[in-house]
GROMACS .gro file of C-alpha atoms in nm:
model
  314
    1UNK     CA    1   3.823   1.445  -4.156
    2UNK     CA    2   3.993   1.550  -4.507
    3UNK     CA    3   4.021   1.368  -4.836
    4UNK     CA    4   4.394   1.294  -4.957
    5UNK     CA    5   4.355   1.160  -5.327
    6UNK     CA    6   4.233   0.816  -5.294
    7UNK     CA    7   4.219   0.800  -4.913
    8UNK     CA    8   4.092   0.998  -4.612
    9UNK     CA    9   4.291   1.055  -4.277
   10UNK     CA   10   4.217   1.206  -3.972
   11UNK     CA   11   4.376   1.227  -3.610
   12UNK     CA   12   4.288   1.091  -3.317
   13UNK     CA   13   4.219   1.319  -2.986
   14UNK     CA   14   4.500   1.209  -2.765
   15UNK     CA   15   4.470   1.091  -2.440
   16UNK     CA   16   4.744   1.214  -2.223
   17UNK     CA   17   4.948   1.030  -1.917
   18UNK     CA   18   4.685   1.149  -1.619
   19UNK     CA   19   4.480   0.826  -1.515
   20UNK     CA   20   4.656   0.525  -1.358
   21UNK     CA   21   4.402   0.341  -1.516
   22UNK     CA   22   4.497   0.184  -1.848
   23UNK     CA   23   4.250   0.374  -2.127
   24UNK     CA   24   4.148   0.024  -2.354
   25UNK     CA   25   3.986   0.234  -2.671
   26UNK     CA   26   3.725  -0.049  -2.767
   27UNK     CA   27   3.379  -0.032  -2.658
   28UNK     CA   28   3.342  -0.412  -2.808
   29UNK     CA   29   3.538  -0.531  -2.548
   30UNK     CA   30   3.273  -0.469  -2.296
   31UNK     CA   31   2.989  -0.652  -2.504
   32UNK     CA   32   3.209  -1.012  -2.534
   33UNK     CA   33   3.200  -1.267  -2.298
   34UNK     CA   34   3.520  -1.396  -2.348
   35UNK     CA   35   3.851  -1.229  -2.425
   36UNK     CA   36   4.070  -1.526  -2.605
   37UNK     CA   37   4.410  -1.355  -2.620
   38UNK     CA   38   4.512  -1.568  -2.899
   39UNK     CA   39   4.861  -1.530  -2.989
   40UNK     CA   40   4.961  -1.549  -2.559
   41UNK     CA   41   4.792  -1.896  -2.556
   42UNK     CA   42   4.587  -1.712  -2.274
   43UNK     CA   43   4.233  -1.618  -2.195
   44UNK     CA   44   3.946  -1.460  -1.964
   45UNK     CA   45   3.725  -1.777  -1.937
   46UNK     CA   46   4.048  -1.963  -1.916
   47UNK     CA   47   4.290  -1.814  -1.649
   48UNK     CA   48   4.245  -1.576  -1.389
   49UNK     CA   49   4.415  -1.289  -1.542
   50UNK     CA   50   4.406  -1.056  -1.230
   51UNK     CA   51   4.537  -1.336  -0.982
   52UNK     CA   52   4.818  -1.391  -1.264
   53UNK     CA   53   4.904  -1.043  -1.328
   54UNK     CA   54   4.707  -0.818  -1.110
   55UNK     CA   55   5.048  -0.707  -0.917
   56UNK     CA   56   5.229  -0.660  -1.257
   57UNK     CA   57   5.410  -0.261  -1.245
   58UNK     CA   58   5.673  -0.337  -1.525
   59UNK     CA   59   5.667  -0.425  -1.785
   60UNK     CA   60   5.944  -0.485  -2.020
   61UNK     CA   61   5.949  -0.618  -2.453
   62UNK     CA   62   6.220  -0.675  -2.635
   63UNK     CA   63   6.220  -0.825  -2.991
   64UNK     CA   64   6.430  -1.186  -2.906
   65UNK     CA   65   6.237  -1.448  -2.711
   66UNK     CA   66   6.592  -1.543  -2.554
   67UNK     CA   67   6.678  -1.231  -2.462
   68UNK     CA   68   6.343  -1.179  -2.257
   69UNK     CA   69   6.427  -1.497  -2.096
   70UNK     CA   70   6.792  -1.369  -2.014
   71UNK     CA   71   6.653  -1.042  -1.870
   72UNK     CA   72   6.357  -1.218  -1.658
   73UNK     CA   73   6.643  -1.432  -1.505
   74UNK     CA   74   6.872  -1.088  -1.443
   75UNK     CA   75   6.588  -0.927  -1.284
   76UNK     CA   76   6.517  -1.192  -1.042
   77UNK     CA   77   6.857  -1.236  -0.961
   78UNK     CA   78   6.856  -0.822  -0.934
   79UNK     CA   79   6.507  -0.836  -0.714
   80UNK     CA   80   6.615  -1.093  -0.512
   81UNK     CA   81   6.377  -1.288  -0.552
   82UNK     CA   82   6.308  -1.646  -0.391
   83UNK     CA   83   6.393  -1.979  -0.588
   84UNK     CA   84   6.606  -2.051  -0.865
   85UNK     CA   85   6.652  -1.810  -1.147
   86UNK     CA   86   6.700  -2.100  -1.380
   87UNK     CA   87   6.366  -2.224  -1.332
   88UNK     CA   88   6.115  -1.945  -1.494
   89UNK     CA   89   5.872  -2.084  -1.692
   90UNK     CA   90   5.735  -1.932  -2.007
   91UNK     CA   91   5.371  -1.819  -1.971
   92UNK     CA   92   5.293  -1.887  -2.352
   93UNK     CA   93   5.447  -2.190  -2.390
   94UNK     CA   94   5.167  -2.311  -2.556
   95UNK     CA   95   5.246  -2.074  -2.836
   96UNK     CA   96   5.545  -2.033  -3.041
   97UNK     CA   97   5.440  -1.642  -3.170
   98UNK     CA   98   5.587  -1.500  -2.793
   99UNK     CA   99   5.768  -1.555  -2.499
  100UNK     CA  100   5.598  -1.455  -2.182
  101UNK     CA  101   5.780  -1.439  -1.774
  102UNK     CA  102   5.623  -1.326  -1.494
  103UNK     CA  103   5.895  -1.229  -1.219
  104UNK     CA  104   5.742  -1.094  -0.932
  105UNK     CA  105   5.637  -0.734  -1.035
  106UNK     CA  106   5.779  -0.750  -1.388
  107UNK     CA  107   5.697  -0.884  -1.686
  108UNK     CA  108   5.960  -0.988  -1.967
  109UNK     CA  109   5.775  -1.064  -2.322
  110UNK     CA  110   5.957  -1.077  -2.675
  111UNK     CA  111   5.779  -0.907  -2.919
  112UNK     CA  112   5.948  -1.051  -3.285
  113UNK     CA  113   6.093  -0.791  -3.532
  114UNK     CA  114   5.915  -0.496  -3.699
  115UNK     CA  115   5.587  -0.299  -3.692
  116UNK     CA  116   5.343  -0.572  -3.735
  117UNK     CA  117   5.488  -0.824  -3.504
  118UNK     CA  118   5.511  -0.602  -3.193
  119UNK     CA  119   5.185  -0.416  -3.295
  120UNK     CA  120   4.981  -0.778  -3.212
  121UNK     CA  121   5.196  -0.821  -2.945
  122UNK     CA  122   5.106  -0.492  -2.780
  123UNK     CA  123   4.707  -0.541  -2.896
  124UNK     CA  124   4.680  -0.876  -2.680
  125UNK     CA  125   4.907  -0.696  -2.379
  126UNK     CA  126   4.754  -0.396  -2.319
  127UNK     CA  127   4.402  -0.601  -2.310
  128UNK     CA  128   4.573  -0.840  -2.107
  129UNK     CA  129   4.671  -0.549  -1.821
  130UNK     CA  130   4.358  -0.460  -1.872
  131UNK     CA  131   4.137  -0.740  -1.762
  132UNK     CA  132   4.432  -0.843  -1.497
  133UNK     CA  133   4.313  -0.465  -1.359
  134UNK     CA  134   4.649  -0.343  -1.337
  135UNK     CA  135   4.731   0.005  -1.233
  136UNK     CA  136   5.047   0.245  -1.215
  137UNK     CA  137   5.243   0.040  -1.407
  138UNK     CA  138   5.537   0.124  -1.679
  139UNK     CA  139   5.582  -0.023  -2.004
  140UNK     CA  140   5.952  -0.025  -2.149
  141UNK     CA  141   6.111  -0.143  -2.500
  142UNK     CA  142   6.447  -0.290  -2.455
  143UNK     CA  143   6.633  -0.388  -2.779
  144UNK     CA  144   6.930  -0.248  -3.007
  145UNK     CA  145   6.970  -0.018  -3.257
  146UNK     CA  146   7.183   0.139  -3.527
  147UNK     CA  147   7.358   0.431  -3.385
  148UNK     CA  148   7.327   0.789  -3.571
  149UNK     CA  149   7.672   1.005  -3.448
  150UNK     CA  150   7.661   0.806  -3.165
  151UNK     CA  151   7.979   0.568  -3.074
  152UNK     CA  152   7.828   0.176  -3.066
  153UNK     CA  153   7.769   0.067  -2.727
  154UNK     CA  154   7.579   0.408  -2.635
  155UNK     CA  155   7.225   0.370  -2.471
  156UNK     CA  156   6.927   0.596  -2.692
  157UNK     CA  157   6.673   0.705  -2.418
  158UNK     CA  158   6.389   0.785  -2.672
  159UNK     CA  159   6.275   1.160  -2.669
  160UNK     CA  160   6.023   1.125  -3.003
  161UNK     CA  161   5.954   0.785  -3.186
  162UNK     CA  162   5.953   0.954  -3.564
  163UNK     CA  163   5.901   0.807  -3.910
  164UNK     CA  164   6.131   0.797  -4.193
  165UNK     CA  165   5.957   1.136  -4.278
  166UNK     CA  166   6.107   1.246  -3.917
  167UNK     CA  167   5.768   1.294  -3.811
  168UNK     CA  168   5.658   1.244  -3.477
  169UNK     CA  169   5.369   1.025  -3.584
  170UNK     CA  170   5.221   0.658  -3.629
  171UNK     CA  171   5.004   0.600  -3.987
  172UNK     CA  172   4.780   0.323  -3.952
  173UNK     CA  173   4.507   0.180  -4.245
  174UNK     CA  174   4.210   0.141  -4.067
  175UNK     CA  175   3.895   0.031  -4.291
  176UNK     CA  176   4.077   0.245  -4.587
  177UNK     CA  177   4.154   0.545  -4.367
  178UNK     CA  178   4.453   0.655  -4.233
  179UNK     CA  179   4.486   0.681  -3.878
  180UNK     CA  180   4.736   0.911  -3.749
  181UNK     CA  181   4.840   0.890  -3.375
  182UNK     CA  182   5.124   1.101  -3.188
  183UNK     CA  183   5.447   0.907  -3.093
  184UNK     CA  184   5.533   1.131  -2.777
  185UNK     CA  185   5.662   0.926  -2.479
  186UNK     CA  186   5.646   1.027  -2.086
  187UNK     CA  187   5.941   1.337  -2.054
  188UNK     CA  188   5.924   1.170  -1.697
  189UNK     CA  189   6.010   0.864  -1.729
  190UNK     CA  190   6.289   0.972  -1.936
  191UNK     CA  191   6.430   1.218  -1.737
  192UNK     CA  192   6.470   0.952  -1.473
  193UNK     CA  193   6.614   0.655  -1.662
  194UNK     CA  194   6.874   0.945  -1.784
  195UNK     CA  195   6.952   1.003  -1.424
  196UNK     CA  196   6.941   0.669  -1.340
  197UNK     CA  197   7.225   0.618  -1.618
  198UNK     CA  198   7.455   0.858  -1.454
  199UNK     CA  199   7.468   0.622  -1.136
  200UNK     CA  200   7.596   0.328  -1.342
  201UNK     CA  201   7.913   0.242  -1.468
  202UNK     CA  202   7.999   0.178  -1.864
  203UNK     CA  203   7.647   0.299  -1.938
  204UNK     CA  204   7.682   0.604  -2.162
  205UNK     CA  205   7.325   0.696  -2.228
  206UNK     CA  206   7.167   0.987  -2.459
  207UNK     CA  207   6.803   1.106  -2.489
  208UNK     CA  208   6.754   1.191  -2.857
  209UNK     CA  209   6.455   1.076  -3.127
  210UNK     CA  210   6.436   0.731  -3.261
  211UNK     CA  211   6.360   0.681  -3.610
  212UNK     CA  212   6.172   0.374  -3.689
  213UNK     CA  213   6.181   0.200  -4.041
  214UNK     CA  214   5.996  -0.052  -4.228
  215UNK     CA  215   6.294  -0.253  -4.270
  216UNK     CA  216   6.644  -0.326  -4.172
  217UNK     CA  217   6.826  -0.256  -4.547
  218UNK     CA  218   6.685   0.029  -4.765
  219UNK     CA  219   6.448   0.172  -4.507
  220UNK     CA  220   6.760   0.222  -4.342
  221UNK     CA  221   6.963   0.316  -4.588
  222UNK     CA  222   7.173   0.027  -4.594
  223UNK     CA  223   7.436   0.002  -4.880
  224UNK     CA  224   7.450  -0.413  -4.817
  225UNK     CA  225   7.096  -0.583  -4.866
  226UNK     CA  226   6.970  -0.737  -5.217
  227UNK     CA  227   6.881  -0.431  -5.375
  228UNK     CA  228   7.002  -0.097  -5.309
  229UNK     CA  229   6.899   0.194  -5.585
  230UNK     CA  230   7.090   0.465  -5.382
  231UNK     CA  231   7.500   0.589  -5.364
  232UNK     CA  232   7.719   0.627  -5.072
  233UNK     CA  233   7.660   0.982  -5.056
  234UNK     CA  234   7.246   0.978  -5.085
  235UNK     CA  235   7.293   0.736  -4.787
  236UNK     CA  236   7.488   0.972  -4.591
  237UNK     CA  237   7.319   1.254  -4.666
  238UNK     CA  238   7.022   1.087  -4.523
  239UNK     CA  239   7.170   1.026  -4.241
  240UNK     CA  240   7.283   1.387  -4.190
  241UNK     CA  241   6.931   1.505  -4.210
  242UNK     CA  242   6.812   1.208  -4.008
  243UNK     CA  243   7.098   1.356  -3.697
  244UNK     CA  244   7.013   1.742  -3.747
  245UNK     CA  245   6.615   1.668  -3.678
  246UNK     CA  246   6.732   1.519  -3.370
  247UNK     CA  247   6.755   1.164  -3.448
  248UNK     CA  248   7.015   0.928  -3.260
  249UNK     CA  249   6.910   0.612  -3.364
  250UNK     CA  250   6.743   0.370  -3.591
  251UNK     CA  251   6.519   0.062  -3.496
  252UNK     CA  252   6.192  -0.119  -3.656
  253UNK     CA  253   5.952  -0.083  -3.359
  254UNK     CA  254   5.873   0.230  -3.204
  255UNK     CA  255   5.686   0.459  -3.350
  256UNK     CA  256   5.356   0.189  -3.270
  257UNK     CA  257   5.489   0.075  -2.954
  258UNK     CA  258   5.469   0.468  -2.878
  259UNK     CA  259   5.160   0.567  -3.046
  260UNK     CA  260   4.949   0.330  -2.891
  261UNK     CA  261   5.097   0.346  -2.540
  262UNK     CA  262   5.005   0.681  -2.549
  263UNK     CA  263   4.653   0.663  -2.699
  264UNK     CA  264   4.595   0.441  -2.407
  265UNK     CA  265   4.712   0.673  -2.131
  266UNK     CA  266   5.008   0.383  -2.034
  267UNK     CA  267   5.389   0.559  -1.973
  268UNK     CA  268   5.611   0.406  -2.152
  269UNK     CA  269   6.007   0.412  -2.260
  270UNK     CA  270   6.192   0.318  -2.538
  271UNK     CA  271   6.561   0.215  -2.411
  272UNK     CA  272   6.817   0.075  -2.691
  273UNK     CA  273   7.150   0.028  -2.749
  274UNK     CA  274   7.375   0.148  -3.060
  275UNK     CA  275   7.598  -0.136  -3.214
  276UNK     CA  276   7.705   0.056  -3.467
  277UNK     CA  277   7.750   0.404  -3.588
  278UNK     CA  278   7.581   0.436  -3.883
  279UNK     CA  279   7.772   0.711  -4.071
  280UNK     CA  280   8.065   0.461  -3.994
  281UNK     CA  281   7.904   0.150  -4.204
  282UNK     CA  282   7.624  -0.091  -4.254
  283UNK     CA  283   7.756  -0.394  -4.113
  284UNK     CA  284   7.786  -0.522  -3.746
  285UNK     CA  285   8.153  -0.665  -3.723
  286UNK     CA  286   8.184  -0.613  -3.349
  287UNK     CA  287   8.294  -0.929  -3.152
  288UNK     CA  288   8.009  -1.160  -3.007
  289UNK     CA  289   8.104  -1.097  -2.661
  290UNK     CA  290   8.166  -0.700  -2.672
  291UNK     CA  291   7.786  -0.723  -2.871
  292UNK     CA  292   7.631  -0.934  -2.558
  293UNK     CA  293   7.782  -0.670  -2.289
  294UNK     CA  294   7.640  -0.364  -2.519
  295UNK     CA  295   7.319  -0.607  -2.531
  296UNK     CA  296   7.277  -0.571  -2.106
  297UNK     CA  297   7.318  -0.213  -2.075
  298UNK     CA  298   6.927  -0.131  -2.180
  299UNK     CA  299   6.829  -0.420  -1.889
  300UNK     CA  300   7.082  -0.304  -1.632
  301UNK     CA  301   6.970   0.064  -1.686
  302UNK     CA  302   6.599  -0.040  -1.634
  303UNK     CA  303   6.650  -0.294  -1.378
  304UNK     CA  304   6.836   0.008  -1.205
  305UNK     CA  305   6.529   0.221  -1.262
  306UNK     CA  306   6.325  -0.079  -1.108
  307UNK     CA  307   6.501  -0.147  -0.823
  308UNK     CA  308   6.501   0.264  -0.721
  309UNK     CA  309   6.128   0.250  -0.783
  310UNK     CA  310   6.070  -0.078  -0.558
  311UNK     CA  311   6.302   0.111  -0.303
  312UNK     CA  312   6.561  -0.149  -0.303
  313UNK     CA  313   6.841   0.123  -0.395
  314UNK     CA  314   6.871   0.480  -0.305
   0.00000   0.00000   0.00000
């Protein structure tokens, strides 16, 4: 452990993607006799978490509750499945922080927008497959992003989650220390949702880094929010540097959704969709319905990648 000025940081060993067994990193989970899952409205003393999710072997977040509903309904229409795709219920409805839908082996939960909002989201799921004893499962992000040289509508299969450093790395504050955890995802898993994309039609799909940000205007280097202290050509030039490291696209989410998917031994994919090219402006003017199309490519690209892995298409 070193000393940086005023705070000390250290790395974590990493735990790579070997054990189907989930990897929950808290010893003080062992020692409590109840697990209240707080912001899921859910619980160890009060539901039977295996019986509920026991079977789960995808799971899939995205940052809109609706959205998560839409895709749950697509995937049981995709699956198969029997009974009305109308009629899934949300798991948390007792809560108003996430969505949660159990369909068959998937599960669709919203997440909210940014780093802190997913992070508690991903906190009470992991511990959730956890004490439902789930095993071999996937975890995916599905969302949008801002495009970096990359025409709008193009699916970003993330290689690296990186920072706004373009490092491949997640800084957490932990008790005054800074935490710093790799954002590597499975090559696997990406390798096969990129081949997966080339049986589809009007599903252009890249792997390339994803650059997370602490915001959506001047983390981003947006030239149209409140307060900007920056030119045209400082944004661009940005972005330039941001495309030569490797970087394709820009979100708010997954450098933690990486970094602790991997620190708990769980593959995992980040899968979003450009509606914009950034070099080409700030502002999303596309039509609402060409948007909602560009919206369903990340689901129909994993539910393809679902239905291969349940056998259901060769």
């Amino acid at each position: 452990m070193g000393t940086v000025s005023d705070h000390s940081e250290y790395s974590e060993p990493e735990v790579l993607f070997k054990n189907p067994q989930i990897h929950v990193k808290n010893p003080h989970l062992d020692t409590m006799e109840e697990d209240i899952l707080y912001h899921f409205n859910l619980g160890t003393k009060t539901h039977n978490l295996p019986e509920m999710f026991g079977d789960v072997k995808f799971v899939c977040v995205g940052g809109s509750a609706n959205r998560m509903k839409s895709f749950a309904q697509f995937i049981h229409q995709e699956l198969a499945l029997p009974g009305n795709m109308d009629n899934v219920t949300d798991i948390c409805e007792g809560t108003d922080r996430y969505s949660m839908y159990k369909v068959g082996p998937v599960l669709s939960i919203s997440h909210g927008m940014g780093v802190p909002s997913i992070s508690i989201m991903l906190h009470e799921l992991i511990k959730l497959l956890h004490h439902a004893r789930c095993i071999d499962f996937i975890l995916f992000r599905i969302g949008t992003s801002g495009g970096v040289g990359l025409e709008a509508g193009t699916v970003v299969v993330t290689d690296k989650a990186v920072d706004c450093f373009f490092r491949a790395q997640f800084e957490q504050v932990v008790l005054g220390k800074v935490v710093t955890r790799s954002t590597e995802l499975d090559v696997g898993v990406s390798k096969e949702l990129l081949q997966c994309s080339s049986e589809l039609d009007d599903v252009p799909t890249v792997i390339g880094n994803t650059m997370c940000t602490s915001d959506f205007y001047e983390g981003q280097g947006r030239l149209d929010g409140a307060l900007c202290s920056f030119s045209t050509e400082d944004k661009r030039e940005y972005l330039r540097k941001a495309y030569n490291t490797g970087v394709r696209n820009i979100e708010m989410e997954s450098t933690v959704f990486a970094a602790m998917c991997r620190a708990c031994a769980i593959k995992a994919a980040v899968v979003c969709v450009t509606l914009l090219n950034r070099f080409d402006g700030d502002q999303i003017s596309t039509p609402h319905d060409v948007l909602v199309e560009y919206q369903q490519r990340p689901q129909v690209l994993v539910a393809h990648f679902i239905k291969k892995r349940l056998g259901l298409v060769v």
